[in-house]
GROMACS .gro file of C-alpha atoms in nm:
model
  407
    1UNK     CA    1  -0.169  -0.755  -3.046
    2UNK     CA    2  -0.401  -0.734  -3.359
    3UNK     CA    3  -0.496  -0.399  -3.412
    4UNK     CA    4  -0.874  -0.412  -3.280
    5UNK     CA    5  -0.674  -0.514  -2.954
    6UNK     CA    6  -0.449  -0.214  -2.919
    7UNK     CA    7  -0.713   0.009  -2.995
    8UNK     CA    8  -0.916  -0.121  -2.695
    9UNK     CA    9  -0.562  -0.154  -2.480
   10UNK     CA   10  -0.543   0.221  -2.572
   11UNK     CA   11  -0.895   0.303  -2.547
   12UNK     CA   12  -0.920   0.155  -2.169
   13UNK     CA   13  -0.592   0.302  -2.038
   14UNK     CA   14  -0.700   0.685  -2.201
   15UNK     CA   15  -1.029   0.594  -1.964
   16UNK     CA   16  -0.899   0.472  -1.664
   17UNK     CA   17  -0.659   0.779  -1.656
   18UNK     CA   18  -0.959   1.031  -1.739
   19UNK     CA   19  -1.177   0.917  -1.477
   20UNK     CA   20  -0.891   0.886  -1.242
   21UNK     CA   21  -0.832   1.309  -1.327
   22UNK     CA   22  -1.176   1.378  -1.291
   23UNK     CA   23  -1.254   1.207  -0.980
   24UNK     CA   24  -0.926   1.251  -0.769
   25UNK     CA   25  -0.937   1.661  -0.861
   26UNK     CA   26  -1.295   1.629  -0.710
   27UNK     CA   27  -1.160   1.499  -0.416
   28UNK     CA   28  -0.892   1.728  -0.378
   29UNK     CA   29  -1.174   2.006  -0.390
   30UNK     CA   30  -1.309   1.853  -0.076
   31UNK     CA   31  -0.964   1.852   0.104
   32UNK     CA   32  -0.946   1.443   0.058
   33UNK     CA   33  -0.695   1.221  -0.056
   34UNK     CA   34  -0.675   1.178  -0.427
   35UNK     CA   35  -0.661   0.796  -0.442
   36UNK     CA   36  -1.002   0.759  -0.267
   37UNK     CA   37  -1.132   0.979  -0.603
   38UNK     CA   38  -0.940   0.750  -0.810
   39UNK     CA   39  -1.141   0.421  -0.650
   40UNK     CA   40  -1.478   0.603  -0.731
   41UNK     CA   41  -1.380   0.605  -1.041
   42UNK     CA   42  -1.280   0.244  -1.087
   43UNK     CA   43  -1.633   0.172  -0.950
   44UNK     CA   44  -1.856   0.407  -1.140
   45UNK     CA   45  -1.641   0.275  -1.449
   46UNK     CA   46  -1.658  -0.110  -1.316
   47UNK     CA   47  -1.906  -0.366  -1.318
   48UNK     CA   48  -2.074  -0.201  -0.999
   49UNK     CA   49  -2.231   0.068  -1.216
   50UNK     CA   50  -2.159   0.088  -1.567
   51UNK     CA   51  -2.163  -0.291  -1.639
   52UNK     CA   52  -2.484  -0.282  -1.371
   53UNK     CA   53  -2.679   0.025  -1.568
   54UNK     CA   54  -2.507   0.041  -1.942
   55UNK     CA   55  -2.406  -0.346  -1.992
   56UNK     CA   56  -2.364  -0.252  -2.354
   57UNK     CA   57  -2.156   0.010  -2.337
   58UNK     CA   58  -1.954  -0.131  -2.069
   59UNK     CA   59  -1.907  -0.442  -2.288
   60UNK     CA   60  -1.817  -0.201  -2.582
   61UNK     CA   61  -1.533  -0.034  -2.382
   62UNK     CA   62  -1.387  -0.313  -2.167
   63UNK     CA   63  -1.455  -0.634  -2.437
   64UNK     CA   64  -1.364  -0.984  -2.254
   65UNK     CA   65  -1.004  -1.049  -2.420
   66UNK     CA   66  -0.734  -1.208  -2.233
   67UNK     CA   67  -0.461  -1.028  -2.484
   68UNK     CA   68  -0.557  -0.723  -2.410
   69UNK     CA   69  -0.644  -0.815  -2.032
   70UNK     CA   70  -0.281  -0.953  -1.979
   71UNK     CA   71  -0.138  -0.649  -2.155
   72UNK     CA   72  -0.324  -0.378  -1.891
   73UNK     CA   73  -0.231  -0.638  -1.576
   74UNK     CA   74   0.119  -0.640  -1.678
   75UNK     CA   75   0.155  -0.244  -1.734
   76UNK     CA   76   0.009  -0.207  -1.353
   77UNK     CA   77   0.244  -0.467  -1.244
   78UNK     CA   78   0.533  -0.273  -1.325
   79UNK     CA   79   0.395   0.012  -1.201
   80UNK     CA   80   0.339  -0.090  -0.894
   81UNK     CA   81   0.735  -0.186  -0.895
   82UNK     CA   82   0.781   0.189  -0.937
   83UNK     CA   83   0.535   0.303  -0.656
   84UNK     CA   84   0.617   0.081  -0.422
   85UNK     CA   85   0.996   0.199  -0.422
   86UNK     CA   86   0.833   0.564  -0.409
   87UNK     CA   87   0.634   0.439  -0.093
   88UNK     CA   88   0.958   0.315   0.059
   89UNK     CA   89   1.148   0.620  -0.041
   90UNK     CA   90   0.968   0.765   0.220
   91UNK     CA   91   1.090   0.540   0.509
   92UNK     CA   92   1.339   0.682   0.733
   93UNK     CA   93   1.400   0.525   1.073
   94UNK     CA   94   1.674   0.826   1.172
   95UNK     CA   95   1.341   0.952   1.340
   96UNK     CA   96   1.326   0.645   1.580
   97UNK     CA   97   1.634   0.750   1.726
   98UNK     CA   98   1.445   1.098   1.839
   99UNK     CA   99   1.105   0.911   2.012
  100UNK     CA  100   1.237   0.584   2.111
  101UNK     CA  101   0.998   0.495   2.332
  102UNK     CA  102   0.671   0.643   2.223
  103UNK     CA  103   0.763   0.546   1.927
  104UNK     CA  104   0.821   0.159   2.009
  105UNK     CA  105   0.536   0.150   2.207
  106UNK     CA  106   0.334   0.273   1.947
  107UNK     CA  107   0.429   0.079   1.703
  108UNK     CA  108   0.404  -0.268   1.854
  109UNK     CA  109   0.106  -0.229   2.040
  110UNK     CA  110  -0.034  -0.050   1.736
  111UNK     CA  111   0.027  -0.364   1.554
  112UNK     CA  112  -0.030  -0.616   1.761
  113UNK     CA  113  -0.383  -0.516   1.920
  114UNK     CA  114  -0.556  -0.488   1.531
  115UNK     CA  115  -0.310  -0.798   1.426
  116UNK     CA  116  -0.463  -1.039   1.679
  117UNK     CA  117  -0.761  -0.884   1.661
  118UNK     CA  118  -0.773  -0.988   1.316
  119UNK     CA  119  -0.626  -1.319   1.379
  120UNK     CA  120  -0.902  -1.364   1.597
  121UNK     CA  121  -1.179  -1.275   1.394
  122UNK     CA  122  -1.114  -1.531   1.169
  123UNK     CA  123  -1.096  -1.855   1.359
  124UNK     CA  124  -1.389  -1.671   1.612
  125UNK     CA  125  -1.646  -1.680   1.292
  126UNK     CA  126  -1.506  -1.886   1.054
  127UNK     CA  127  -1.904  -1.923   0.840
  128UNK     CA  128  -1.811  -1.517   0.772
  129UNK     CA  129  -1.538  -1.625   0.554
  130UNK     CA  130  -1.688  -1.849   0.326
  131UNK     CA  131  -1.508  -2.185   0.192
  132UNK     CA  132  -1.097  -2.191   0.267
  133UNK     CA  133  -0.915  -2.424   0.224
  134UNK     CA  134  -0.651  -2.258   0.395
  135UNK     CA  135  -0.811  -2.087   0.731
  136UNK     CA  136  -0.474  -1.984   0.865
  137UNK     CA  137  -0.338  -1.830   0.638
  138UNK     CA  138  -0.663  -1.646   0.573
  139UNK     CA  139  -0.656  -1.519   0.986
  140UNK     CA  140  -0.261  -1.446   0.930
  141UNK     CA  141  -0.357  -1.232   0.627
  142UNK     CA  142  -0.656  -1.056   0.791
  143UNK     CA  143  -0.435  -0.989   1.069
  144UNK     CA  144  -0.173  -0.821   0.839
  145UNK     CA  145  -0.440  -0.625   0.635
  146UNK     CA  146  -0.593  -0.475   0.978
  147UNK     CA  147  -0.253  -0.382   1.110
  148UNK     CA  148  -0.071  -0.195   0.833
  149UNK     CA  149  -0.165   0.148   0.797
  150UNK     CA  150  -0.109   0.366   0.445
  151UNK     CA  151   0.232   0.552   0.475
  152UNK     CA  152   0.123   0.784   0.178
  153UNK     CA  153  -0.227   0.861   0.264
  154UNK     CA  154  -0.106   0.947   0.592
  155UNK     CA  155   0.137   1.148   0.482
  156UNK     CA  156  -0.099   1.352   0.292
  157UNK     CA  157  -0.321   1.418   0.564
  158UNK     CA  158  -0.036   1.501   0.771
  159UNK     CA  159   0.121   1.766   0.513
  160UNK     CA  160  -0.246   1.864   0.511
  161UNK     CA  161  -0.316   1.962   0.823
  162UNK     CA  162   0.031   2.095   0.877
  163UNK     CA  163   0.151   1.816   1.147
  164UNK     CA  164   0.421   1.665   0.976
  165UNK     CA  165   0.714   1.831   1.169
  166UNK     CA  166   0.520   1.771   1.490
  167UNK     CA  167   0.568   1.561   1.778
  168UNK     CA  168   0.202   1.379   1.642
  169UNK     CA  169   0.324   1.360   1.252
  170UNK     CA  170   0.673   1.255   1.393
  171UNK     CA  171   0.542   0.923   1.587
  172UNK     CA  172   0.253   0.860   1.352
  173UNK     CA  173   0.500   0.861   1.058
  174UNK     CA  174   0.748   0.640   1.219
  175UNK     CA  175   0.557   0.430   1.356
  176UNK     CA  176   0.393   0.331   1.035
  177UNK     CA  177   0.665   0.271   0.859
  178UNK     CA  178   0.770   0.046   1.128
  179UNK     CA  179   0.429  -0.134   1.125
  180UNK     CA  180   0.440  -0.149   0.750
  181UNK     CA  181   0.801  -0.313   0.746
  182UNK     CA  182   0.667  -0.585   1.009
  183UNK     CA  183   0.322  -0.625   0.795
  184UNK     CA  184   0.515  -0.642   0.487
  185UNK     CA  185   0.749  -0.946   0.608
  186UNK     CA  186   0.460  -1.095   0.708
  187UNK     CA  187   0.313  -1.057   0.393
  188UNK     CA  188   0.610  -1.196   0.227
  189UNK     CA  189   0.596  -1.464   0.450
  190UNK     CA  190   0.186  -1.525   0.328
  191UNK     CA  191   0.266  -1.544  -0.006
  192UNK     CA  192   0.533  -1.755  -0.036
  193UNK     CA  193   0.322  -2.019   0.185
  194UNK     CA  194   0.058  -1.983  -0.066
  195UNK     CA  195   0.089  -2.302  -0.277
  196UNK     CA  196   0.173  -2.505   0.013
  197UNK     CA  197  -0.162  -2.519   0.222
  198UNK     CA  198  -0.163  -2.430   0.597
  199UNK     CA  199   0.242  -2.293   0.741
  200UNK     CA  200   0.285  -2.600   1.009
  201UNK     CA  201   0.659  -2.626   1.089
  202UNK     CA  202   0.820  -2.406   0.793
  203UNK     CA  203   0.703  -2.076   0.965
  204UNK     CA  204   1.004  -1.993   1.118
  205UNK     CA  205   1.250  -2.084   0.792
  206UNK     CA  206   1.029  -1.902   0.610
  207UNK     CA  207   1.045  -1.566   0.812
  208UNK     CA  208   1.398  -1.607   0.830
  209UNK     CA  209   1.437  -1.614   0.454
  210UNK     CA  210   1.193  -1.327   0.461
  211UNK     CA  211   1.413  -1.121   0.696
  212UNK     CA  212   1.750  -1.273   0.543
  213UNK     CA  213   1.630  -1.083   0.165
  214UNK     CA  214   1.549  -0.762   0.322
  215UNK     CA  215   1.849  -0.713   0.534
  216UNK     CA  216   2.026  -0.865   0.209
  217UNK     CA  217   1.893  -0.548   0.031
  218UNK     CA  218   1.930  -0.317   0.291
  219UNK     CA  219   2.331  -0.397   0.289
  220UNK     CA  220   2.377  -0.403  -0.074
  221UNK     CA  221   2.209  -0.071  -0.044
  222UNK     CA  222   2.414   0.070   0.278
  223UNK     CA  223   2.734  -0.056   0.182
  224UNK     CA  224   2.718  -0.044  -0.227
  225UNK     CA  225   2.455   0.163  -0.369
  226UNK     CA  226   2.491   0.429  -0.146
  227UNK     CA  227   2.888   0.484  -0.180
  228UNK     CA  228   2.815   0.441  -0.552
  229UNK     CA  229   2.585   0.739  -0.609
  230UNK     CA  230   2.791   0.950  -0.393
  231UNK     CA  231   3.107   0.895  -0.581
  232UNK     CA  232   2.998   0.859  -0.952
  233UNK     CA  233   2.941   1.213  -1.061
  234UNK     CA  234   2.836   1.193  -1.361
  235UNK     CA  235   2.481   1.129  -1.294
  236UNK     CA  236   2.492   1.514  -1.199
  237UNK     CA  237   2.534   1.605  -1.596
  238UNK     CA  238   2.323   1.269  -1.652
  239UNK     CA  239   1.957   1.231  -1.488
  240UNK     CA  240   1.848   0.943  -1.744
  241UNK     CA  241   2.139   0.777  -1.682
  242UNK     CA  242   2.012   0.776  -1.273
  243UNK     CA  243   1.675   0.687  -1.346
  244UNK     CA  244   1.775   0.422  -1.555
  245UNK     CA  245   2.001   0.259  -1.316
  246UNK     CA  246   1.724   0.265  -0.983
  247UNK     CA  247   1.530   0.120  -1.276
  248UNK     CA  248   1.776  -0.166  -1.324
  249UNK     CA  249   1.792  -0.205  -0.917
  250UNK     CA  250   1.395  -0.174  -0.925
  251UNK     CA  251   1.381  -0.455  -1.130
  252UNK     CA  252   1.713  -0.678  -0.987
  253UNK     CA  253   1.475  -0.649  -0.683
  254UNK     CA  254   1.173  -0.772  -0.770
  255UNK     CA  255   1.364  -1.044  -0.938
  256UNK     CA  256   1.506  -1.153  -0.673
  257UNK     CA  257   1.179  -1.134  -0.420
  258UNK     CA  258   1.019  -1.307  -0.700
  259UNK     CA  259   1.316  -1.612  -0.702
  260UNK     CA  260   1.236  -1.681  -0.351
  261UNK     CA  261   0.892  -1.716  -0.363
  262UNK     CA  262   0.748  -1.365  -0.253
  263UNK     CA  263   0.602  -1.117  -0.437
  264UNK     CA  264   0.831  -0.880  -0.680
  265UNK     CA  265   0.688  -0.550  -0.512
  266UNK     CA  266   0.826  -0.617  -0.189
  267UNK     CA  267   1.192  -0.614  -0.316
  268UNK     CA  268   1.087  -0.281  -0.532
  269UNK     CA  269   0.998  -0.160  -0.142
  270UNK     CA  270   1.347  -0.255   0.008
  271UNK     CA  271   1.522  -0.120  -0.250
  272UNK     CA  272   1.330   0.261  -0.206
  273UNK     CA  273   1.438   0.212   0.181
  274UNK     CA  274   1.763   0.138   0.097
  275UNK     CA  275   1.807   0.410  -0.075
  276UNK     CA  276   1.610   0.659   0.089
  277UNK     CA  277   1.819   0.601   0.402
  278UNK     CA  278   2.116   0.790   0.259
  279UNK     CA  279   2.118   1.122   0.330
  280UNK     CA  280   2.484   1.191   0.243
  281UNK     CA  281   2.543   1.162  -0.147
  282UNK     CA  282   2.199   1.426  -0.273
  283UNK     CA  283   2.090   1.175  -0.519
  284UNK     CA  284   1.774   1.102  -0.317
  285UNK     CA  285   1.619   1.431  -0.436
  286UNK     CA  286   1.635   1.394  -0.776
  287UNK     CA  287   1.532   1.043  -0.783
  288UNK     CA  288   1.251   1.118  -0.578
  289UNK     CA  289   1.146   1.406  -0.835
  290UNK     CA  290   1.226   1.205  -1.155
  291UNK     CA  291   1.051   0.864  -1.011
  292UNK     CA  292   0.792   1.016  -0.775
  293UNK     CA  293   0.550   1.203  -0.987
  294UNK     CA  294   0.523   0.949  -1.289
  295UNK     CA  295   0.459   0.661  -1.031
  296UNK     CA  296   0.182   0.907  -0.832
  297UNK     CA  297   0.058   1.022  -1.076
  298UNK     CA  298   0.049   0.782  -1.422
  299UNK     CA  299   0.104   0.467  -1.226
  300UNK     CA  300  -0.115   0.464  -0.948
  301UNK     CA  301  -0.397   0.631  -1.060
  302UNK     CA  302  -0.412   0.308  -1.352
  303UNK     CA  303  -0.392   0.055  -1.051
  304UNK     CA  304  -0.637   0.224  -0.752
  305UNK     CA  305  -0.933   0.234  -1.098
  306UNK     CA  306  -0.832  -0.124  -1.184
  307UNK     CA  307  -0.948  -0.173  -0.826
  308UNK     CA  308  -1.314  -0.120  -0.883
  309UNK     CA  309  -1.328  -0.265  -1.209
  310UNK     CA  310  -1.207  -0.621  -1.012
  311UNK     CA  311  -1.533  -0.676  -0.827
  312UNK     CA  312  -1.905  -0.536  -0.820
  313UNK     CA  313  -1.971  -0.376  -0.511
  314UNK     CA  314  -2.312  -0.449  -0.506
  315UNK     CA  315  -2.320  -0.794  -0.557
  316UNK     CA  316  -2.034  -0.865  -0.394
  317UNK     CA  317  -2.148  -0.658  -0.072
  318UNK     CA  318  -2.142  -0.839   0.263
  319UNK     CA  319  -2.325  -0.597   0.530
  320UNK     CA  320  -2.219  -0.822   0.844
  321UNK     CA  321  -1.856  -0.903   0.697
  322UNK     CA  322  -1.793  -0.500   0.610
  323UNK     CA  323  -1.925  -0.362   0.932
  324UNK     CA  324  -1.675  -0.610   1.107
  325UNK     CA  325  -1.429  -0.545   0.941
  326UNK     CA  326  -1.412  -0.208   0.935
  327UNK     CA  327  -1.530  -0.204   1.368
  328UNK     CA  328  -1.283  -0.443   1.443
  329UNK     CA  329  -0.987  -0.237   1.182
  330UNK     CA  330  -1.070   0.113   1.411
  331UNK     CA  331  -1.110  -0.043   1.748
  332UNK     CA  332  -0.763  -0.277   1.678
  333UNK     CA  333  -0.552   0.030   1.558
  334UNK     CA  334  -0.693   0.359   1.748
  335UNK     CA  335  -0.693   0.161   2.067
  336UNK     CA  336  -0.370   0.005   2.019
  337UNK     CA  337  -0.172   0.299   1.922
  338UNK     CA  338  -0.370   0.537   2.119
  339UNK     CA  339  -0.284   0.338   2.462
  340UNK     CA  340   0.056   0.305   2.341
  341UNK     CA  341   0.155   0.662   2.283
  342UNK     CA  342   0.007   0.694   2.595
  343UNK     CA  343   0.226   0.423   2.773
  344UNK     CA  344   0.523   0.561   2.588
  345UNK     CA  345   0.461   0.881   2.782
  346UNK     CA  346   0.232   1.118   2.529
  347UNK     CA  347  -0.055   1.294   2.699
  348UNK     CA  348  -0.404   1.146   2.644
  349UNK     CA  349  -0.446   1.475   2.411
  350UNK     CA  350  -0.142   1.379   2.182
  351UNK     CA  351  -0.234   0.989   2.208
  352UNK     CA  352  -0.547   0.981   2.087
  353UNK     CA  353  -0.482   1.175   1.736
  354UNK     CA  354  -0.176   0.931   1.704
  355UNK     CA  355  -0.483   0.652   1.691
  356UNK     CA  356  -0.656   0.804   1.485
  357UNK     CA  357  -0.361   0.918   1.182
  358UNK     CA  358  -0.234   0.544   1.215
  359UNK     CA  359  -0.573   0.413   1.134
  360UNK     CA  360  -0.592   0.545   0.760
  361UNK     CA  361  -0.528   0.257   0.533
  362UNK     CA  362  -0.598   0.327   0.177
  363UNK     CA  363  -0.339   0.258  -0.107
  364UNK     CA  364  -0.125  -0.005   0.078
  365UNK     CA  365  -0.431  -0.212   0.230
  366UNK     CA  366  -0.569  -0.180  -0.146
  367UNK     CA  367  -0.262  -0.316  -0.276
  368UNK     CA  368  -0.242  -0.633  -0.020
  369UNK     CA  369  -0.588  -0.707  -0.091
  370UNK     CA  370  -0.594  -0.693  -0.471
  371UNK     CA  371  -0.270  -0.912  -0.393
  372UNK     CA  372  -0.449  -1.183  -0.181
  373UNK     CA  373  -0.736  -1.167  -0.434
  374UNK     CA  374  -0.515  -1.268  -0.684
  375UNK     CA  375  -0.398  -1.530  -0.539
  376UNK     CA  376  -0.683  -1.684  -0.422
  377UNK     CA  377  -0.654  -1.670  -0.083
  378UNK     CA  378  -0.990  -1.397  -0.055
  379UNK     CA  379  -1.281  -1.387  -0.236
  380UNK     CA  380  -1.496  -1.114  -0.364
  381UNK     CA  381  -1.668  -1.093  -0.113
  382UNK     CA  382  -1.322  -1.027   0.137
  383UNK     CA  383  -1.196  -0.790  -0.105
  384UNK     CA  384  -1.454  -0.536  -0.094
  385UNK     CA  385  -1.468  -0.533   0.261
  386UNK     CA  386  -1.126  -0.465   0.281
  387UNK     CA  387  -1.172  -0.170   0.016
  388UNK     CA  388  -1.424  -0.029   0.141
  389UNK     CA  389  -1.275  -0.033   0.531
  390UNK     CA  390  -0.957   0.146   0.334
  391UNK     CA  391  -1.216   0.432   0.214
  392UNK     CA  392  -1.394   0.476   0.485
  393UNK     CA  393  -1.079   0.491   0.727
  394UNK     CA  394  -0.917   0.734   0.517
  395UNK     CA  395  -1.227   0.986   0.485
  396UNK     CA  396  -1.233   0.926   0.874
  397UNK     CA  397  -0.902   0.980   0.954
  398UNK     CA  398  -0.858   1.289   0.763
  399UNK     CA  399  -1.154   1.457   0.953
  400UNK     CA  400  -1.142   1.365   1.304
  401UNK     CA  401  -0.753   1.434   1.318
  402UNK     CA  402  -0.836   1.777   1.184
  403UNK     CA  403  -1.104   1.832   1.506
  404UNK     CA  404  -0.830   1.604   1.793
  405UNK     CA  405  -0.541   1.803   1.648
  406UNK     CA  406  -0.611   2.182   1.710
  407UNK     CA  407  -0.441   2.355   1.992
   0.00000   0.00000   0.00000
């Protein structure tokens, strides 16, 4: 880069990290999550507002060059390597074993209901969606945004509110990170259909190669990785050495996911599961502290701003296609998880605020959208709705659990 272009590289990532500060300590005044502060941000910095109001100074500070452009995409690219495998860190099916049924119950009617729901929506109103080219991948994708929740938003609410060792925090966390590992395969499965037009009779090879890389990853991990960090010591009198070697996983990953035609961030996923499954060898902790607070809190903050300087929000704002979206996202997950904590034997009391905490989105619907958007399967249009719905679910979520959840 020519110097003129590093200053504005510099200049743009100093910004998106101040306004990310400002905003998400605002929000955590207000007892929010910090990521919806960092997406007001992104749009009050974005073409929404400042490129709307101050079109000069917004040129000024975010000038159209594709060096520079490239540069900031690729930094947020690898950080989203490194937050993903925090986010999957955090996935730990030993709790399955304690709520079997609720917690099945939960989780597949919790995903199915908002899935085909989604599905449905699509191929019901199909003038909503604009021009596609590829419809069914567009309803498999809508279905898979609608029925993933957002593991670390609701863990944050959860910690919040002081639920996390409950009964409620127990199936709500388990049963996202079931619904997550199901939307993500799916996802997988999305992508790598991308450049092909509609799935027809490769659906079924393709899930299967899906599946075949993730338990692939999740038995290097069990039966290598794991044994290897409990036995090599030296990483004790060595932390670098540790975070340099998830790093070189991290990135094997991603490779890999890349190679067979997914996208690198699910590998960066598996490879937090596999790890975070071992509870024997104590490395876990201090790769969670050396990896998780850089990737919270440098990492994501740069990719949930990028967010709102992708799209105006204003121009881009489809009344009808938000308020469906965001009915059909509450109605599809609070129903379905609701009626099947309920048919997993949970009281209606303890059912209902299991809806609700699975139906915060947030950072992981973000991230599948800005994904799809991408890659040209969404619009503009699609992609705010989706954003939006993520907000407003996680403001929502936040509060009513607080009122359903008291004794």
């Amino acid at each position: 880069m020519t110097h003129p272009q590093l200053h504005a590289f510099f200049v743009q990532i100093g910004l998106m990290l101040a306004v990310a500060w400002l905003f998400g300590y605002l929000m955590k005044k207000f007892a929010q999550p910090v990521v919806l502060g960092e997406l007001i941000g992104g749009i009050l910095l974005g073409p929404t507002l400042l490129g709307a109001f101050c079109p000069d100074i917004y040129a000024l500070l975010f000038p159209i060059d594709k060096t520079v452009t490239t540069s900031i995409d690729g930094l947020l690219k690898v950080g989203m390597l490194f937050f993903m495998f925090a986010a999957g860190l955090e996935i730990n099916l030993v709790h399955f074993r304690q709520c079997k049924l609720i917690i099945a119950s939960t989780s597949l009617i919790g995903g199915a209901l908002p899935f085909a729901l989604g599905f449905g929506m699509v191929l019901l109103f199909p003038g909503l969606w604009g021009e596609s080219s590829r419809p069914l991948l567009l309803a498999l994708f809508m279905g898979t945004a609608l029925s993933i929740s957002a593991l670390p938003v609701i863990a944050r609410i959860l910690m919040d509110l002081d639920l996390i060792g409950t009964r409620i925090g127990m199936t709500v966390m388990t049963s996202a990170m079931i619904n997550d590992l199901a939307g993500w395969a799916l996802f997988a499965f999305i992508l790598r259909n991308l450049g092909q037009g509609d799935p027809s009779g490769n659906i079924f090879s393709t899930l299967a190669l899906v599946l075949a890389y993730a338990v692939l990853v999740l038995a290097i991990g069990h039966w290598l990785i794991q044994p290897f960090l409990r036995r090599v010591r030296y990483f004790q009198d060595w932390p670098g050495g540790l975070l340099t070697f998830v790093s070189v996983l991290i990135v094997l990953a991603a490779v890999g996911a890349e190679e067979i035609g997914i996208h690198a961030i699910f590998g960066a996923f598996l490879v937090g599961m596999a790890i975070g499954q071992d509870q024997g060898s104590g490395q876990e902790k201090p790769i969670k502290l050396m990896v998780q607070p850089f990737a919270i809190n440098f990492f994501a903050p740069l990719y949930f701003v990028s967010v709102g300087l992708k799209a105006n929000f204003f121009s881009q704002f489809d009344g009808i296609l938000v308020l469906l979206v965001f009915v059909v996202a509450c109605l599809g997950k609070v129903l379905g998880a609701g009626v099947g904590a309920r048919l997993g034997g949970m009281r209606w009391r303890e059912a209902w605020p299991v809806g609700v905490g699975l139906n915060a989105r947030g950072a992981i619907e973000i991230i599948l959208a800005s994904v799809a958007l991408e890659h040209h399967l969404i619009d503009q249009r699609i992609f705010v709705a989706l954003v939006l719905m993520a907000f407003a679910t996680s403001i929502i979520s936040g509060s009513v659990l607080k009122y359903l959840a008291k004794p």
